[in-house]
Tab-separated table of C-alpha atoms and ligand atoms in Angstrom:
chain	number	residue	atom	x	y	z
X	1	MET	CA	-2.539	-225.042	-238.251
X	2	ARG	CA	-6.145	-225.624	-236.249
X	3	VAL	CA	-5.272	-223.721	-232.647
X	4	PHE	CA	-7.535	-223.468	-229.638
X	5	VAL	CA	-6.461	-220.524	-227.515
X	6	THR	CA	-7.850	-220.405	-224.069
X	7	GLY	CA	-7.959	-216.828	-222.617
X	8	THR	CA	-8.953	-215.117	-225.423
X	9	ASP	CA	-10.968	-212.677	-223.622
X	10	GLY	CA	-8.351	-211.825	-221.519
X	11	TYR	CA	-5.317	-208.883	-221.548
X	12	ILE	CA	-2.855	-211.238	-223.915
X	13	GLY	CA	-5.744	-213.287	-225.793
X	14	SER	CA	-7.218	-210.394	-227.205
X	15	VAL	CA	-4.485	-209.305	-229.133
X	16	LEU	CA	-2.992	-212.723	-229.664
X	17	ALA	CA	-5.833	-214.674	-231.025
X	18	PRO	CA	-6.738	-212.257	-233.922
X	19	ARG	CA	-2.632	-212.187	-234.793
X	20	LEU	CA	-2.636	-215.749	-234.839
X	21	ALA	CA	-5.943	-215.820	-237.478
X	22	ARG	CA	-3.925	-212.964	-239.442
X	23	GLU	CA	-0.850	-215.346	-239.490
X	24	GLY	CA	-3.070	-217.803	-241.097
X	25	HIS	CA	-3.971	-220.184	-238.197
X	26	GLU	CA	-7.539	-221.347	-237.901
X	27	VAL	CA	-8.251	-219.997	-233.855
X	28	THR	CA	-11.134	-221.329	-231.921
X	29	GLY	CA	-11.035	-219.134	-228.638
X	30	PHE	CA	-12.259	-220.100	-225.568
X	31	ASP	CA	-13.012	-218.223	-222.128
X	32	THR	CA	-15.431	-217.814	-219.361
X	33	GLY	CA	-15.615	-214.191	-219.979
X	34	TYR	CA	-15.138	-212.599	-216.237
X	35	TYR	CA	-13.729	-209.340	-217.877
X	36	ARG	CA	-15.923	-208.739	-220.766
X	37	GLY	CA	-17.568	-205.879	-218.979
X	38	GLY	CA	-14.586	-204.003	-220.180
X	39	TRP	CA	-13.366	-202.794	-223.753
X	40	LEU	CA	-10.946	-199.714	-223.384
X	41	PHE	CA	-10.619	-199.179	-227.573
X	42	ASN	CA	-11.737	-200.105	-230.951
X	43	ASP	CA	-8.881	-201.294	-233.432
X	44	PRO	CA	-10.391	-201.724	-236.872
X	45	ALA	CA	-7.447	-203.269	-237.979
X	46	GLN	CA	-7.997	-206.205	-236.129
X	47	PHE	CA	-12.011	-206.389	-236.799
X	48	PRO	CA	-12.147	-208.934	-239.645
X	49	ALA	CA	-9.791	-211.513	-237.860
X	50	VAL	CA	-11.132	-211.615	-234.447
X	51	PRO	CA	-12.043	-215.348	-234.254
X	52	PRO	CA	-15.055	-217.140	-232.918
X	53	ALA	CA	-14.998	-218.160	-229.243
X	54	VAL	CA	-16.790	-220.774	-226.807
X	55	CYS	CA	-18.013	-219.342	-223.446
X	56	ALA	CA	-17.227	-222.337	-221.065
X	57	ASP	CA	-14.646	-222.890	-218.326
X	58	ILE	CA	-11.080	-224.848	-218.667
X	59	ARG	CA	-12.333	-227.007	-215.478
X	60	ARG	CA	-15.056	-228.733	-217.714
X	61	VAL	CA	-13.337	-228.755	-221.199
X	62	THR	CA	-13.595	-232.644	-222.453
X	63	PRO	CA	-11.617	-234.072	-225.204
X	64	GLU	CA	-14.491	-233.982	-227.378
X	65	MET	CA	-13.761	-230.311	-227.555
X	66	LEU	CA	-10.298	-230.248	-228.658
X	67	ALA	CA	-10.839	-233.186	-231.104
X	68	GLY	CA	-9.163	-231.809	-234.660
X	69	TYR	CA	-6.723	-229.161	-233.068
X	70	ASP	CA	-3.020	-229.111	-233.811
X	71	ALA	CA	-2.143	-227.053	-230.890
X	72	VAL	CA	-3.607	-225.522	-227.553
X	73	VAL	CA	-2.401	-222.170	-226.164
X	74	HIS	CA	-3.262	-221.963	-222.329
X	75	MET	CA	-3.733	-218.774	-221.134
X	76	ALA	CA	-7.181	-218.986	-218.985
X	77	GLU	CA	-6.122	-218.662	-215.428
X	78	LEU	CA	-6.882	-216.010	-212.778
X	79	SER	CA	-3.790	-213.899	-213.790
X	80	ASN	CA	-2.051	-212.465	-210.892
X	81	ASP	CA	-0.704	-213.086	-207.290
X	82	PRO	CA	-3.240	-210.655	-205.472
X	83	LEU	CA	-5.810	-212.645	-207.230
X	84	GLY	CA	-4.505	-215.894	-206.315
X	85	GLU	CA	-3.957	-214.849	-202.729
X	86	SER	CA	-7.406	-213.521	-202.533
X	87	ASN	CA	-8.905	-217.412	-202.606
X	88	ARG	CA	-6.146	-220.071	-202.832
X	89	ASP	CA	-8.196	-222.777	-203.363
X	90	VAL	CA	-10.295	-221.528	-206.016
X	91	THR	CA	-6.744	-220.423	-207.375
X	92	PHE	CA	-5.230	-224.076	-207.361
X	93	ASP	CA	-8.738	-225.530	-208.711
X	94	ILE	CA	-8.527	-223.087	-211.930
X	95	ASN	CA	-4.996	-222.861	-212.618
X	96	HIS	CA	-3.593	-225.895	-211.120
X	97	ARG	CA	-5.956	-229.038	-211.563
X	98	GLY	CA	-7.994	-226.714	-214.577
X	99	SER	CA	-4.946	-226.835	-216.170
X	100	ILE	CA	-4.232	-230.497	-215.995
X	101	VAL	CA	-7.949	-231.182	-216.857
X	102	LEU	CA	-7.069	-229.030	-220.189
X	103	ALA	CA	-3.890	-231.018	-220.830
X	104	GLU	CA	-4.998	-234.476	-220.425
X	105	ALA	CA	-8.227	-233.743	-222.665
X	106	ALA	CA	-5.780	-232.382	-225.123
X	107	LYS	CA	-3.355	-235.365	-225.008
X	108	ASP	CA	-6.530	-237.630	-225.215
X	109	ALA	CA	-7.683	-235.632	-228.118
X	110	GLY	CA	-4.276	-236.235	-229.841
X	111	VAL	CA	-3.306	-232.820	-230.129
X	112	GLU	CA	0.210	-232.386	-230.736
X	113	ARG	CA	1.499	-229.053	-229.116
X	114	PHE	CA	0.448	-227.664	-225.486
X	115	ILE	CA	1.908	-224.061	-225.369
X	116	TYR	CA	1.434	-223.032	-221.658
X	117	THR	CA	1.740	-219.153	-220.693
X	118	SER	CA	3.782	-219.699	-217.078
X	119	SER	CA	5.544	-216.494	-215.428
X	120	CYS	CA	8.715	-215.577	-213.902
X	121	SER	CA	7.002	-215.156	-210.862
X	122	VAL	CA	7.969	-218.918	-210.255
X	123	TYR	CA	11.467	-217.577	-209.229
X	124	GLY	CA	10.169	-215.717	-206.392
X	125	VAL	CA	12.686	-214.482	-204.027
X	126	ALA	CA	15.765	-214.886	-205.823
X	127	GLU	CA	19.155	-216.257	-204.507
X	128	ASP	CA	21.200	-215.565	-207.768
X	129	ASP	CA	21.521	-211.943	-208.912
X	130	VAL	CA	20.286	-213.014	-212.352
X	131	VAL	CA	18.254	-216.438	-212.928
X	132	ASP	CA	17.812	-218.594	-215.975
X	133	GLU	CA	15.865	-221.588	-216.682
X	134	SER	CA	17.936	-223.759	-214.784
X	135	SER	CA	17.874	-221.577	-211.428
X	136	PRO	CA	15.655	-222.806	-208.568
X	137	VAL	CA	12.446	-221.940	-208.342
X	138	ASN	CA	10.776	-220.486	-205.231
X	139	PRO	CA	7.108	-219.433	-205.733
X	140	GLN	CA	5.865	-216.944	-202.997
X	141	THR	CA	2.138	-217.352	-203.766
X	142	ALA	CA	-0.577	-219.910	-204.632
X	143	TYR	CA	-0.559	-217.716	-208.234
X	144	ALA	CA	3.099	-218.824	-208.583
X	145	GLU	CA	3.438	-222.214	-207.029
X	146	CYS	CA	0.305	-223.181	-209.591
X	147	LYS	CA	2.982	-222.719	-212.259
X	148	VAL	CA	5.547	-224.234	-210.749
X	149	ARG	CA	2.749	-227.375	-210.456
X	150	VAL	CA	1.671	-227.060	-214.200
X	151	GLU	CA	4.833	-227.113	-215.381
X	152	ARG	CA	6.133	-229.861	-213.584
X	153	ASP	CA	2.968	-232.237	-213.846
X	154	VAL	CA	2.309	-231.054	-217.926
X	155	GLY	CA	5.905	-231.644	-218.055
X	156	ALA	CA	5.763	-235.394	-217.359
X	157	MET	CA	3.134	-236.141	-219.811
X	158	ALA	CA	5.404	-235.130	-222.954
X	159	THR	CA	5.715	-238.162	-225.464
X	160	GLU	CA	6.640	-238.290	-229.169
X	161	ARG	CA	3.003	-237.224	-230.032
X	162	PHE	CA	2.427	-234.495	-227.242
X	163	THR	CA	4.501	-231.686	-226.771
X	164	PRO	CA	4.216	-229.487	-224.080
X	165	VAL	CA	6.296	-226.034	-223.766
X	166	PHE	CA	6.341	-223.587	-221.221
X	167	LEU	CA	7.086	-219.843	-221.761
X	168	ARG	CA	7.686	-218.083	-218.289
X	169	ASN	CA	7.108	-214.423	-219.474
X	170	ALA	CA	8.508	-211.102	-217.659
X	171	THR	CA	5.491	-209.090	-216.620
X	172	ALA	CA	3.319	-207.890	-219.513
X	173	TYR	CA	2.761	-204.315	-220.640
X	174	GLY	CA	1.235	-202.560	-223.858
X	175	ALA	CA	-2.030	-201.503	-225.216
X	176	SER	CA	-5.065	-204.261	-225.292
X	177	PRO	CA	-8.926	-203.537	-225.728
X	178	ARG	CA	-9.110	-205.554	-222.521
X	179	MET	CA	-6.735	-203.456	-220.730
X	180	ARG	CA	-5.256	-204.579	-217.358
X	181	PHE	CA	-4.069	-201.417	-215.326
X	182	ASP	CA	-2.780	-203.510	-212.385
X	183	ILE	CA	0.789	-204.569	-213.955
X	184	VAL	CA	3.222	-201.935	-213.471
X	185	LEU	CA	3.640	-200.151	-216.915
X	186	ASN	CA	0.360	-199.785	-217.624
X	187	ASN	CA	-0.550	-198.529	-214.191
X	188	LEU	CA	2.285	-196.111	-213.938
X	189	ALA	CA	1.091	-194.474	-217.463
X	190	GLY	CA	-2.573	-194.610	-216.541
X	191	LEU	CA	-1.523	-192.667	-213.468
X	192	ALA	CA	0.255	-190.216	-214.947
X	193	TRP	CA	-2.247	-189.734	-217.995
X	194	THR	CA	-5.076	-189.709	-215.315
X	195	THR	CA	-3.980	-187.840	-212.429
X	196	GLY	CA	-0.836	-185.963	-213.581
X	197	LYS	CA	1.109	-187.605	-210.195
X	198	ILE	CA	2.793	-190.954	-209.712
X	199	ALA	CA	3.921	-190.786	-205.956
X	200	MET	CA	6.211	-194.295	-205.342
X	201	ILE	CA	5.831	-195.357	-201.880
X	202	SER	CA	9.484	-197.070	-202.228
X	203	ASP	CA	12.565	-195.490	-203.888
X	204	GLY	CA	12.176	-198.080	-206.852
X	205	THR	CA	15.333	-199.858	-206.717
X	206	PRO	CA	14.217	-203.416	-207.314
X	207	TRP	CA	14.835	-205.114	-210.359
X	208	ARG	CA	11.962	-206.039	-212.496
X	209	PRO	CA	11.924	-207.738	-216.354
X	210	VAL	CA	9.216	-206.733	-218.210
X	211	VAL	CA	7.802	-207.622	-221.645
X	212	HIS	CA	5.444	-206.498	-224.474
X	213	ILE	CA	2.266	-208.331	-225.031
X	214	GLU	CA	3.310	-208.380	-229.109
X	215	ASP	CA	6.765	-210.218	-227.766
X	216	ILE	CA	4.671	-212.661	-225.696
X	217	GLY	CA	2.779	-213.224	-229.015
X	218	THR	CA	5.962	-213.843	-231.106
X	219	ALA	CA	6.803	-216.442	-228.432
X	220	ILE	CA	3.732	-218.259	-228.981
X	221	SER	CA	3.913	-217.892	-232.461
X	222	SER	CA	7.306	-219.240	-232.560
X	223	CYS	CA	6.116	-222.472	-230.753
X	224	LEU	CA	3.307	-222.836	-232.881
X	225	ALA	CA	6.086	-223.060	-235.931
X	226	ALA	CA	9.252	-224.654	-234.405
X	227	PRO	CA	9.986	-228.206	-235.213
X	228	THR	CA	8.406	-230.246	-232.101
X	229	GLU	CA	11.935	-231.511	-230.862
X	230	ALA	CA	13.262	-228.513	-230.448
X	231	ILE	CA	10.563	-227.043	-228.057
X	232	ARG	CA	9.331	-230.385	-226.310
X	233	GLY	CA	9.240	-230.016	-222.530
X	234	GLU	CA	11.252	-226.844	-222.793
X	235	ILE	CA	10.916	-223.937	-220.511
X	236	PHE	CA	11.981	-220.423	-221.958
X	237	ASN	CA	12.117	-216.905	-220.314
X	238	VAL	CA	10.248	-214.601	-222.121
X	239	GLY	CA	11.852	-210.987	-222.527
X	240	ALA	CA	14.957	-209.542	-223.482
X	241	ASN	CA	18.193	-209.092	-221.444
X	242	SER	CA	17.985	-205.440	-222.165
X	243	GLU	CA	14.540	-205.243	-220.582
X	244	ASN	CA	15.362	-205.859	-217.121
X	245	TYR	CA	14.884	-202.410	-215.269
X	246	ARG	CA	14.613	-200.878	-211.743
X	247	ILE	CA	11.251	-200.033	-211.041
X	248	ARG	CA	12.084	-196.464	-210.757
X	249	GLU	CA	13.671	-196.712	-214.277
X	250	ILE	CA	10.517	-197.935	-215.917
X	251	ALA	CA	8.862	-194.699	-213.580
X	252	GLU	CA	11.469	-192.290	-215.271
X	253	ILE	CA	10.628	-193.298	-218.655
X	254	VAL	CA	6.939	-192.966	-218.188
X	255	LYS	CA	7.650	-189.452	-217.057
X	256	GLU	CA	9.645	-188.741	-220.262
X	257	VAL	CA	6.615	-189.471	-222.181
X	258	PHE	CA	4.367	-187.973	-219.794
X	259	PRO	CA	6.206	-184.845	-218.917
X	260	GLU	CA	3.318	-182.885	-217.131
X	261	CYS	CA	3.108	-185.797	-214.653
X	262	GLU	CA	5.055	-184.957	-211.251
X	263	LEU	CA	6.949	-188.083	-210.419
X	264	THR	CA	8.069	-188.505	-206.447
X	265	PHE	CA	9.715	-191.537	-204.691
X	266	GLY	CA	9.590	-192.719	-200.879
X	267	PRO	CA	12.340	-194.041	-198.399
X	268	SER	CA	14.269	-196.963	-199.260
X	269	GLY	CA	13.305	-200.335	-197.448
X	270	GLY	CA	9.872	-202.041	-197.759
X	271	ASP	CA	9.425	-204.514	-200.613
X	272	ASN	CA	12.854	-205.171	-201.831
X	273	ARG	CA	12.384	-208.218	-203.617
X	274	SER	CA	14.896	-208.105	-206.763
X	275	TYR	CA	15.902	-210.140	-209.418
X	276	ARG	CA	16.867	-209.859	-213.165
X	277	VAL	CA	16.441	-212.779	-215.437
X	278	SER	CA	18.510	-214.154	-218.203
X	279	PHE	CA	16.777	-214.402	-221.718
X	280	ASP	CA	19.828	-216.213	-223.527
X	281	LYS	CA	17.999	-219.198	-223.736
X	282	ILE	CA	15.144	-218.099	-225.836
X	283	ASP	CA	17.668	-216.030	-227.949
X	284	ALA	CA	19.358	-219.022	-228.764
X	285	GLY	CA	16.964	-221.904	-228.892
X	286	LEU	CA	13.374	-220.795	-230.135
X	287	PRO	CA	13.737	-220.050	-233.901
X	288	GLY	CA	11.993	-216.773	-235.274
X	289	PHE	CA	11.565	-215.163	-231.413
X	290	GLU	CA	12.844	-211.223	-231.213
X	291	CYS	CA	11.923	-208.946	-228.718
X	292	ARG	CA	11.031	-206.139	-230.524
X	293	TRP	CA	9.714	-203.846	-228.028
X	294	THR	CA	11.109	-201.294	-224.960
X	295	VAL	CA	9.653	-199.703	-222.493
X	296	LEU	CA	9.937	-196.510	-224.223
X	297	GLU	CA	8.151	-197.490	-226.984
X	298	GLY	CA	5.624	-199.234	-225.281
X	299	ALA	CA	4.815	-196.016	-222.742
X	300	ARG	CA	4.323	-194.044	-226.281
X	301	GLN	CA	1.938	-196.419	-227.588
X	302	LEU	CA	-0.102	-196.240	-224.459
X	303	ARG	CA	0.042	-192.545	-224.470
X	304	ARG	CA	-1.340	-192.712	-228.249
X	305	VAL	CA	-4.218	-195.039	-227.189
X	306	PHE	CA	-5.117	-192.505	-224.073
X	307	GLU	CA	-5.018	-189.333	-226.362
X	308	ARG	CA	-7.190	-191.184	-229.001
X	309	ILE	CA	-9.906	-191.965	-226.676
X	310	ALA	CA	-9.611	-189.186	-224.109
X	311	MET	CA	-8.948	-191.688	-221.364
X	312	ARG	CA	-10.948	-190.289	-218.226
X	313	GLY	CA	-10.041	-191.343	-214.639
X	314	GLU	CA	-13.594	-193.435	-214.455
X	315	ASP	CA	-11.879	-195.765	-217.403
X	316	PHE	CA	-8.703	-196.064	-215.678
X	317	GLU	CA	-10.652	-197.077	-212.667
X	318	ALA	CA	-13.205	-199.421	-213.934
X	319	PRO	CA	-13.365	-202.850	-212.509
X	320	PRO	CA	-12.473	-204.848	-215.632
X	321	TYR	CA	-9.245	-203.212	-215.714
X	322	THR	CA	-8.094	-204.326	-212.621
X	323	ARG	CA	-8.664	-208.050	-212.207
X	324	LEU	CA	-9.139	-208.371	-208.590
X	325	LYS	CA	-11.608	-205.489	-208.251
X	326	CYS	CA	-13.816	-206.782	-210.900
X	327	LEU	CA	-13.720	-210.594	-209.447
X	328	LYS	CA	-14.794	-209.185	-206.268
X	329	GLN	CA	-17.614	-207.396	-207.716
X	330	LEU	CA	-18.616	-210.216	-209.535
X	331	ILE	CA	-18.867	-212.236	-206.318
X	332	ALA	CA	-20.397	-209.387	-204.511
X	333	THR	CA	-23.185	-209.222	-206.640
X	334	GLY	CA	-23.515	-212.678	-206.730
X	335	GLN	CA	-22.998	-213.181	-210.498
X	336	ILE	CA	-20.261	-215.741	-210.134
X	337	ASP	CA	-20.316	-218.351	-207.002
X	338	ASP	CA	-17.992	-219.136	-204.530
X	339	GLN	CA	-16.201	-221.554	-206.757
X	340	TYR	CA	-16.131	-218.640	-209.536
X	341	TYR	CA	-19.075	-220.391	-211.790
X	342	TRP	CA	-21.325	-217.925	-213.189
X	343	THR	CA	-24.696	-218.359	-211.516
X	344	VAL	CA	-26.806	-217.766	-214.592
J	401	NAD	N1	0.186	-209.997	-217.994
J	401	NAD	C1	1.064	-210.432	-217.350
J	401	NAD	O1	2.042	-209.432	-216.793
J	401	NAD	C2	1.373	-211.704	-217.338
J	401	NAD	C3	2.712	-212.129	-217.004
J	401	NAD	C4	3.447	-213.602	-217.055
J	401	NAD	C5	2.190	-214.351	-217.299
J	401	NAD	N2	0.955	-214.207	-217.853
J	401	NAD	C6	-0.087	-215.240	-217.952
J	401	NAD	O2	-0.826	-215.092	-219.039
J	401	NAD	C7	-2.057	-215.707	-219.226
J	401	NAD	C8	-2.888	-214.574	-219.728
J	401	NAD	O3	-2.867	-213.713	-218.729
J	401	NAD	P1	-3.510	-212.264	-218.928
J	401	NAD	O4	-2.451	-211.004	-218.390
J	401	NAD	O5	-4.017	-212.020	-220.297
J	401	NAD	O6	-4.641	-212.209	-217.843
J	401	NAD	P2	-6.327	-211.874	-217.955
J	401	NAD	O7	-6.895	-212.281	-216.814
J	401	NAD	O8	-6.466	-210.928	-218.598
J	401	NAD	O9	-6.749	-213.282	-218.888
J	401	NAD	C9	-7.156	-214.423	-218.623
J	401	NAD	C10	-8.544	-214.708	-219.037
J	401	NAD	O10	-8.812	-216.275	-218.735
J	401	NAD	C11	-10.099	-216.023	-218.276
J	401	NAD	N3	-10.385	-217.302	-217.420
J	401	NAD	C12	-9.745	-216.947	-216.308
J	401	NAD	N4	-10.734	-218.466	-215.595
J	401	NAD	C13	-10.955	-219.106	-216.526
J	401	NAD	C14	-11.475	-220.642	-216.320
J	401	NAD	N5	-11.673	-221.164	-215.201
J	401	NAD	N6	-12.223	-220.900	-217.587
J	401	NAD	C15	-12.270	-220.113	-218.549
J	401	NAD	N7	-11.638	-218.901	-218.791
J	401	NAD	C16	-11.033	-218.331	-217.714
J	401	NAD	C17	-10.656	-214.813	-218.111
J	401	NAD	O11	-11.978	-214.544	-217.938
J	401	NAD	C18	-9.721	-213.977	-218.730
J	401	NAD	O12	-10.428	-213.487	-219.895
J	401	NAD	C19	-2.238	-215.804	-217.663
J	401	NAD	O13	-1.977	-217.535	-217.490
J	401	NAD	C20	-1.042	-215.451	-216.853
J	401	NAD	O14	-0.844	-215.714	-215.569
J	401	NAD	C21	0.630	-212.867	-217.714
């Protein structure tokens, strides 16, 4: 298939795009490149498959740019809660309105599939102990609110010839050249390796579902292959029932893989938002999908990368690997304007 993938210079995209190319798809990447200043490690196995990419902003996409593609995979957004809260207006402009601009352009251009990376953060503070796709959404931040709005507005655009599908990913982890150290497992593993210390401020009892970026890739790849009737307008939580962990369990697994690290917990209380997510629907309803990774294997993978590149504290703390830090730096130095467009 001819696949147009946005966010290919990001954490998930820089691993997904070469994978889809290896699977035989003709891939074009698309990204404004906020985090191009960071490339944590090289994976020679991927070099021949890195697809060409367009450097532009999704808010300015036109139908002409999408002519001839069979599918759009849309990941280019401001990608977490703190980033979204730091400028709510721009977050709504990129994550909600930008996604609608892209989806309308795709539909006008006759693109058949539109695969959107949503997030389990739409559940927010969950009332049920275990939430599934039919549970009420309860977004707590601009980031999560935008995910809900895109699902609603792009879902309403579905026709026989336009098939949107929404993947509500659990919190991701795993090695990527465009690393993110602002997500839980990557952060704890990086701290363990560079400081030898994980000091949790809480007791770590809340539940969090997590998923490896390769398994997110499998979900996306499966959506490209599935019959359109099986996925049109559907929402799937992406992860595995066995991969719901308490935060303290994630920390303990990191300690197992980095035994030289000292691990301490704080008192209970504080942020006790806690929910588990059911992944029954994707298991039964998305042909070809299977979650292969566990937190233990993910922590081991990260350790192998850190050892190979002898990762230093300054690498771990470099702005490009913490999305909020990086954007703040781009703004402070005037490289992007107050609407987050490049100034040169
Ligand atoms: N990583 C996770 O834990 C996780 C979990 C659930 C959902 N998601 C979703 O998956 C997608 C990818 O996440 P990620 O972790 O790879 O994020 P990321 O921040 O690493 O990558 C996002 C990419 O989008 C680009 N981008 C941002 N705004 C843009 C714009 N206006 N025009 C063009 N490009 C723009 C950035 O330059 C960046 O390369 C996001 O939509 C995110 O919300 C991620």
